[in-house]
Amino acid sequence: MSKFLDSLIEQAKADKKTILLPEVEDERTLAAAERILAEGIANLILVGDEKLVEASDRNLEGAQVVNPLTDSRREELADLLYETRKKKGMTPEEAAEKVKDPVWYAVMMMKAGLADGLVSGACHATIDILSPSLRVLKTAPGVKTVCSFFIMEVPDCDAGNDGMLFFADPALVIQPTEEELATIAVATAKSFEDLIGRKPRVAMLSHSTNGSAKNDDALKVAHACAMAKELAPDVMIDGEMQVDAALVPEIGQSKFPGSEVAGHAEVLIFPDLDAANIGYKLVQRLAKAQAYGPILQGLAAPVNDLSRGCSADDIVAVVALTSLQAQARAK
């Protein structure tokens, strides 16, 4: 286990939160739940068919198991969903049908204040988690863009924070506008501060560094960087810059002299989802990095997606991160 993950788990244990796991049909979820309960990382509510939990050879003592088809709160949560969505045309019958689904039921439990966070995605697509979350929980006050980041922990690497970097946005916003890109940068800087305890150095990435290329794509990142600086004047944000200028001190000093970020970036903001998704998977596979995420930001409550290729250890890490998000929200 890495020092970073050790730290996350210790912080989560210090103020235990209640996390929903609505994928009891997935063995990785149950394996993760066993470890989370054994180590006291979080309180767990397993949402789904209790027979699947009972049939497992995992020790899940201490977890609350909620079956949407038989839970005594089902009608109450269906009514809450109807009241939340009736202006958008949802009928009581549709609401009653929706809450039969474990992910929707978990989202409604979040809406009702019955849990602090939700982690899903081991066997569901991102849209299956994001759609009910956006429709019911909505975005946080003042937030227009829900986005995501990965925490990349690269072994034997002195870039970033001793090999740890935040990559955004690898999962949600496909072609961000200048305003959306600025929002992603500021949101990810805030997430870094919440999780690490200090403000980061944020690089807005491009194929161009400090005006070396003159084209629409490079200008878009430069304009987004200027917007981000206005939105968060107390955060070190710079760009546009190439990734080597962001991470290698001597190259940063040469290509972007005078920048506090160049050569020392800890948060990398990619120009679009293609670049971010390709980038994180290259680092994960070629540099043998541990990738934690995608972690969602901008929702009104802590809900996080998982990669469908995740391991049980990945789920443990995301539950710990979700607990820390809940702790930060409670402050």
Short mmCIF file of C-alpha atoms in Angstrom, two decimals:
data_model
loop_
_atom_site.label_atom_id
_atom_site.label_comp_id
_atom_site.label_asym_id
_atom_site.label_seq_id
_atom_site.Cartn_x
_atom_site.Cartn_y
_atom_site.Cartn_z
CA MET A 1 0.00 0.00 0.00
CA SER A 2 1.31 3.48 -0.86
CA LYS A 3 2.02 6.20 1.66
CA PHE A 4 -0.60 8.35 -0.04
CA LEU A 5 -3.32 5.73 0.24
CA ASP A 6 -2.26 5.03 3.83
CA SER A 7 -2.75 8.72 4.55
CA LEU A 8 -6.18 8.80 2.89
CA ILE A 9 -7.34 5.80 4.88
CA GLU A 10 -6.11 7.21 8.19
CA GLN A 11 -7.95 10.49 7.51
CA ALA A 12 -11.12 8.61 6.57
CA LYS A 13 -10.94 6.51 9.75
CA ALA A 14 -10.55 9.61 11.91
CA ASP A 15 -14.07 10.79 11.03
CA LYS A 16 -15.95 7.81 9.64
CA LYS A 17 -18.62 8.53 7.06
CA THR A 18 -21.45 6.35 5.76
CA ILE A 19 -20.93 5.31 2.14
CA LEU A 20 -23.41 3.59 -0.19
CA LEU A 21 -22.25 0.74 -2.45
CA PRO A 22 -25.08 -0.24 -4.86
CA GLU A 23 -23.29 -3.04 -6.75
CA VAL A 24 -23.55 -6.10 -4.51
CA GLU A 25 -23.65 -8.34 -7.60
CA ASP A 26 -19.97 -7.51 -8.21
CA GLU A 27 -17.39 -9.60 -6.35
CA ARG A 28 -14.89 -6.70 -6.35
CA THR A 29 -17.38 -4.56 -4.46
CA LEU A 30 -17.88 -7.24 -1.81
CA ALA A 31 -14.13 -7.81 -1.51
CA ALA A 32 -13.61 -4.08 -1.05
CA ALA A 33 -16.46 -3.91 1.46
CA GLU A 34 -14.86 -6.67 3.53
CA ARG A 35 -11.60 -4.73 3.76
CA ILE A 36 -13.32 -1.39 4.44
CA LEU A 37 -15.26 -2.91 7.33
CA ALA A 38 -12.27 -4.82 8.72
CA GLU A 39 -10.10 -1.69 8.76
CA GLY A 40 -12.85 0.66 9.93
CA ILE A 41 -12.45 3.00 6.97
CA ALA A 42 -16.16 3.82 6.61
CA ASN A 43 -19.63 2.70 7.58
CA LEU A 44 -21.22 0.89 4.64
CA ILE A 45 -24.70 0.51 3.24
CA LEU A 46 -24.84 -2.25 0.61
CA VAL A 47 -27.78 -1.60 -1.74
CA GLY A 48 -29.16 -4.60 -3.59
CA ASP A 49 -30.38 -8.15 -3.17
CA GLU A 50 -29.47 -9.34 0.34
CA LYS A 51 -29.31 -12.93 -0.96
CA LEU A 52 -26.21 -12.02 -2.99
CA VAL A 53 -24.58 -10.63 0.14
CA GLU A 54 -25.56 -13.65 2.22
CA ALA A 55 -24.24 -16.04 -0.44
CA SER A 56 -20.82 -14.39 -0.43
CA ASP A 57 -17.98 -15.95 1.53
CA ARG A 58 -16.86 -12.45 2.53
CA ASN A 59 -17.11 -11.28 6.13
CA LEU A 60 -19.50 -8.36 5.77
CA GLU A 61 -20.63 -8.17 9.37
CA GLY A 62 -21.34 -4.56 10.29
CA ALA A 63 -22.62 -3.52 6.87
CA GLN A 64 -26.24 -2.45 6.52
CA VAL A 65 -27.92 -4.21 3.60
CA VAL A 66 -30.84 -2.47 1.86
CA ASN A 67 -32.92 -4.18 -0.82
CA PRO A 68 -34.83 -1.55 -2.88
CA LEU A 69 -37.60 -4.08 -3.54
CA THR A 70 -38.38 -4.72 0.13
CA ASP A 71 -37.03 -1.75 2.09
CA SER A 72 -39.63 -0.06 4.32
CA ARG A 73 -38.57 3.38 3.00
CA ARG A 74 -39.20 2.52 -0.64
CA GLU A 75 -42.55 4.30 -0.93
CA GLU A 76 -41.23 7.35 0.91
CA LEU A 77 -38.21 7.59 -1.39
CA ALA A 78 -40.38 7.08 -4.48
CA ASP A 79 -42.56 9.99 -3.31
CA LEU A 80 -39.44 12.10 -2.76
CA LEU A 81 -38.25 11.31 -6.30
CA TYR A 82 -41.64 12.23 -7.72
CA GLU A 83 -41.68 15.54 -5.86
CA THR A 84 -38.14 16.27 -7.04
CA ARG A 85 -38.83 15.51 -10.70
CA LYS A 86 -42.55 16.17 -11.25
CA LYS A 87 -41.89 19.57 -12.83
CA LYS A 88 -39.79 17.72 -15.40
CA GLY A 89 -42.70 15.43 -16.20
CA MET A 90 -42.03 12.41 -14.02
CA THR A 91 -45.15 10.55 -12.90
CA PRO A 92 -45.60 8.73 -9.56
CA GLU A 93 -45.59 5.44 -11.48
CA GLU A 94 -42.27 6.27 -13.14
CA ALA A 95 -40.77 7.25 -9.79
CA ALA A 96 -41.92 3.98 -8.22
CA GLU A 97 -40.26 2.07 -11.07
CA LYS A 98 -37.00 4.04 -10.90
CA VAL A 99 -36.38 3.32 -7.22
CA LYS A 100 -36.38 -0.42 -7.90
CA ASP A 101 -32.92 0.12 -9.38
CA PRO A 102 -30.13 -0.02 -6.74
CA VAL A 103 -28.23 2.99 -8.13
CA TRP A 104 -31.36 5.16 -8.23
CA TYR A 105 -32.30 3.93 -4.75
CA ALA A 106 -28.83 4.84 -3.44
CA VAL A 107 -29.11 8.31 -4.99
CA MET A 108 -32.48 8.78 -3.29
CA MET A 109 -30.97 7.70 0.03
CA MET A 110 -28.36 10.42 -0.49
CA LYS A 111 -31.13 12.91 -1.27
CA ALA A 112 -32.92 11.95 1.94
CA GLY A 113 -29.75 12.46 3.98
CA LEU A 114 -29.40 8.78 4.88
CA ALA A 115 -25.74 8.55 3.83
CA ASP A 116 -22.70 10.78 3.28
CA GLY A 117 -21.44 9.46 -0.04
CA LEU A 118 -21.99 7.02 -2.90
CA VAL A 119 -19.52 4.96 -4.91
CA SER A 120 -20.55 2.97 -7.99
CA GLY A 121 -19.40 2.12 -11.50
CA ALA A 122 -17.65 -1.23 -11.19
CA CYS A 123 -20.37 -2.72 -13.39
CA HIS A 124 -22.26 0.41 -14.48
CA ALA A 125 -21.41 2.99 -17.13
CA THR A 126 -20.67 6.55 -16.00
CA ILE A 127 -24.00 7.77 -17.40
CA ASP A 128 -25.85 5.29 -15.15
CA ILE A 129 -24.39 7.02 -12.08
CA LEU A 130 -24.18 10.58 -13.35
CA SER A 131 -27.69 10.80 -14.80
CA PRO A 132 -29.66 10.11 -11.57
CA SER A 133 -27.14 12.13 -9.55
CA LEU A 134 -27.56 15.21 -11.74
CA ARG A 135 -31.34 14.86 -11.92
CA VAL A 136 -31.84 14.39 -8.18
CA LEU A 137 -28.85 15.78 -6.28
CA LYS A 138 -28.02 18.43 -8.89
CA THR A 139 -24.88 20.58 -8.91
CA ALA A 140 -23.37 22.38 -5.94
CA PRO A 141 -24.40 26.05 -5.46
CA GLY A 142 -22.78 28.29 -8.04
CA VAL A 143 -21.39 25.37 -10.06
CA LYS A 144 -22.22 25.07 -13.75
CA THR A 145 -19.89 22.25 -14.77
CA VAL A 146 -19.59 18.80 -13.22
CA CYS A 147 -16.16 17.40 -14.04
CA SER A 148 -13.70 14.77 -12.85
CA PHE A 149 -10.09 14.08 -12.04
CA PHE A 150 -7.77 11.15 -11.47
CA ILE A 151 -5.08 11.05 -8.83
CA MET A 152 -2.02 9.51 -10.44
CA GLU A 153 0.66 8.07 -8.17
CA VAL A 154 3.77 7.37 -10.24
CA PRO A 155 6.49 5.18 -8.70
CA ASP A 156 10.11 6.36 -8.69
CA CYS A 157 9.13 9.79 -9.98
CA ASP A 158 10.06 13.21 -8.61
CA ALA A 159 7.55 15.15 -10.73
CA GLY A 160 4.52 16.69 -9.07
CA ASN A 161 4.16 16.03 -5.36
CA ASP A 162 6.74 13.21 -5.07
CA GLY A 163 5.21 11.45 -8.06
CA MET A 164 1.59 12.28 -7.28
CA LEU A 165 -0.36 14.39 -9.78
CA PHE A 166 -4.00 15.28 -10.41
CA PHE A 167 -5.18 14.87 -14.04
CA ALA A 168 -8.38 16.60 -15.23
CA ASP A 169 -10.83 16.03 -16.90
CA PRO A 170 -10.45 12.41 -18.10
CA ALA A 171 -14.07 11.25 -17.85
CA LEU A 172 -16.86 13.79 -18.34
CA VAL A 173 -16.43 17.03 -20.31
CA ILE A 174 -15.62 16.02 -23.88
CA GLN A 175 -14.77 19.32 -25.55
CA PRO A 176 -14.73 21.99 -22.83
CA THR A 177 -15.26 25.62 -23.71
CA GLU A 178 -12.82 28.21 -22.40
CA GLU A 179 -15.14 28.88 -19.46
CA GLU A 180 -15.56 25.16 -18.72
CA LEU A 181 -11.80 24.60 -18.90
CA ALA A 182 -11.27 27.42 -16.41
CA THR A 183 -13.92 25.92 -14.13
CA ILE A 184 -12.25 22.50 -14.33
CA ALA A 185 -8.92 24.05 -13.32
CA VAL A 186 -10.35 25.89 -10.32
CA ALA A 187 -12.44 22.91 -9.17
CA THR A 188 -9.48 20.55 -9.37
CA ALA A 189 -7.29 22.99 -7.47
CA LYS A 190 -9.95 23.08 -4.74
CA SER A 191 -10.12 19.28 -4.66
CA PHE A 192 -6.32 19.12 -4.32
CA GLU A 193 -6.48 21.56 -1.42
CA ASP A 194 -9.28 19.60 0.28
CA LEU A 195 -7.44 16.28 -0.02
CA ILE A 196 -3.80 17.31 0.36
CA GLY A 197 -4.20 20.29 2.68
CA ARG A 198 -2.52 23.05 0.66
CA LYS A 199 -2.92 24.96 -2.58
CA PRO A 200 -1.36 23.35 -5.68
CA ARG A 201 0.52 24.52 -8.73
CA VAL A 202 -1.83 24.14 -11.70
CA ALA A 203 -0.67 23.84 -15.32
CA MET A 204 -3.04 24.37 -18.25
CA LEU A 205 -1.66 21.99 -20.88
CA SER A 206 -1.37 22.50 -24.62
CA HIS A 207 0.89 21.67 -27.57
CA SER A 208 2.08 25.27 -27.16
CA THR A 209 4.05 26.97 -24.38
CA ASN A 210 3.59 30.64 -23.52
CA GLY A 211 2.49 31.67 -27.01
CA SER A 212 4.93 29.51 -29.00
CA ALA A 213 2.08 28.46 -31.32
CA LYS A 214 -0.61 30.77 -32.68
CA ASN A 215 -3.78 28.81 -33.41
CA ASP A 216 -7.29 28.45 -32.04
CA ASP A 217 -6.52 25.45 -29.81
CA ALA A 218 -3.56 27.13 -28.13
CA LEU A 219 -5.45 30.40 -27.72
CA LYS A 220 -8.38 28.58 -26.16
CA VAL A 221 -6.13 27.24 -23.37
CA ALA A 222 -4.44 30.61 -22.90
CA HIS A 223 -7.82 32.35 -22.57
CA ALA A 224 -9.06 29.65 -20.18
CA CYS A 225 -5.95 30.15 -18.06
CA ALA A 226 -6.63 33.89 -17.82
CA MET A 227 -10.22 33.15 -16.74
CA ALA A 228 -9.05 30.64 -14.13
CA LYS A 229 -6.65 33.19 -12.66
CA GLU A 230 -9.53 35.64 -12.30
CA LEU A 231 -11.74 33.01 -10.67
CA ALA A 232 -9.01 31.91 -8.23
CA PRO A 233 -6.42 34.67 -7.84
CA ASP A 234 -4.97 32.97 -4.74
CA VAL A 235 -4.05 29.78 -6.66
CA MET A 236 -0.88 29.39 -8.76
CA ILE A 237 -2.27 28.68 -12.25
CA ASP A 238 -0.26 29.12 -15.44
CA GLY A 239 -0.40 28.26 -19.12
CA GLU A 240 -0.71 27.48 -21.82
CA MET A 241 2.26 25.09 -21.58
CA GLN A 242 3.51 21.78 -22.91
CA VAL A 243 3.67 18.88 -20.49
CA ASP A 244 7.48 18.83 -20.33
CA ALA A 245 7.49 22.53 -19.47
CA ALA A 246 4.96 21.78 -16.73
CA LEU A 247 6.92 18.94 -15.13
CA VAL A 248 10.66 19.36 -15.81
CA PRO A 249 12.24 22.32 -13.94
CA GLU A 250 15.00 23.11 -16.45
CA ILE A 251 12.62 22.92 -19.41
CA GLY A 252 10.01 24.97 -17.57
CA GLN A 253 12.58 27.65 -16.75
CA SER A 254 13.76 27.72 -20.38
CA LYS A 255 10.35 27.71 -22.07
CA PHE A 256 8.34 29.72 -19.51
CA PRO A 257 10.76 31.91 -17.52
CA GLY A 258 9.29 33.58 -14.44
CA SER A 259 6.44 31.07 -14.02
CA GLU A 260 5.93 29.67 -10.51
CA VAL A 261 4.16 26.68 -12.01
CA ALA A 262 6.40 25.68 -14.92
CA GLY A 263 8.56 22.71 -13.98
CA HIS A 264 6.73 22.20 -10.68
CA ALA A 265 3.09 21.48 -11.64
CA GLU A 266 1.05 19.16 -9.42
CA VAL A 267 -2.31 19.54 -11.19
CA LEU A 268 -2.44 19.02 -14.96
CA ILE A 269 -5.46 20.39 -16.81
CA PHE A 270 -5.74 18.79 -20.25
CA PRO A 271 -7.39 20.66 -23.14
CA ASP A 272 -10.07 18.02 -23.73
CA LEU A 273 -11.29 14.59 -22.66
CA ASP A 274 -9.38 12.77 -25.41
CA ALA A 275 -6.04 14.15 -24.22
CA ALA A 276 -6.80 13.59 -20.53
CA ASN A 277 -8.12 10.05 -20.93
CA ILE A 278 -5.27 8.99 -23.21
CA GLY A 279 -2.76 10.69 -20.93
CA TYR A 280 -3.84 9.03 -17.71
CA LYS A 281 -4.00 5.58 -19.30
CA LEU A 282 -0.54 5.97 -20.85
CA VAL A 283 0.92 6.92 -17.47
CA GLN A 284 -1.00 4.12 -15.74
CA ARG A 285 0.12 1.41 -18.15
CA LEU A 286 3.62 2.51 -19.16
CA ALA A 287 4.81 4.08 -15.92
CA LYS A 288 2.99 1.48 -13.75
CA ALA A 289 1.19 4.31 -11.98
CA GLN A 290 -1.68 3.81 -9.58
CA ALA A 291 -4.76 5.67 -10.84
CA TYR A 292 -7.42 6.65 -8.30
CA GLY A 293 -10.69 7.77 -9.83
CA PRO A 294 -12.42 9.16 -11.68
CA ILE A 295 -13.34 11.43 -8.77
CA LEU A 296 -16.34 13.64 -9.54
CA GLN A 297 -16.49 17.30 -8.54
CA GLY A 298 -19.26 19.84 -8.80
CA LEU A 299 -22.18 17.72 -7.59
CA ALA A 300 -24.15 18.83 -4.54
CA ALA A 301 -23.13 15.66 -2.68
CA PRO A 302 -20.14 13.25 -2.82
CA VAL A 303 -20.86 10.72 -5.57
CA ASN A 304 -18.03 8.95 -7.36
CA ASP A 305 -17.75 6.79 -10.42
CA LEU A 306 -15.40 3.82 -10.83
CA SER A 307 -13.65 2.52 -13.89
CA ARG A 308 -15.26 -0.74 -14.95
CA GLY A 309 -11.74 -2.18 -15.01
CA CYS A 310 -11.22 -1.30 -11.35
CA SER A 311 -9.85 -3.65 -8.70
CA ALA A 312 -11.15 -4.14 -5.17
CA ASP A 313 -8.22 -2.01 -3.93
CA ASP A 314 -9.31 0.78 -6.30
CA ILE A 315 -12.79 0.69 -4.74
CA VAL A 316 -11.28 0.93 -1.25
CA ALA A 317 -9.30 3.98 -2.35
CA VAL A 318 -12.32 5.71 -3.92
CA VAL A 319 -14.42 5.04 -0.81
CA ALA A 320 -11.69 6.66 1.29
CA LEU A 321 -11.56 9.65 -1.10
CA THR A 322 -15.35 9.95 -1.02
CA SER A 323 -15.23 9.97 2.78
CA LEU A 324 -12.70 12.81 2.68
CA GLN A 325 -14.95 14.75 0.28
CA ALA A 326 -17.80 14.28 2.78
CA GLN A 327 -15.57 15.45 5.61
CA ALA A 328 -14.60 18.59 3.66
CA ARG A 329 -18.25 19.30 2.85
CA ALA A 330 -19.18 19.07 6.54
CA LYS A 331 -16.64 21.70 7.60
#
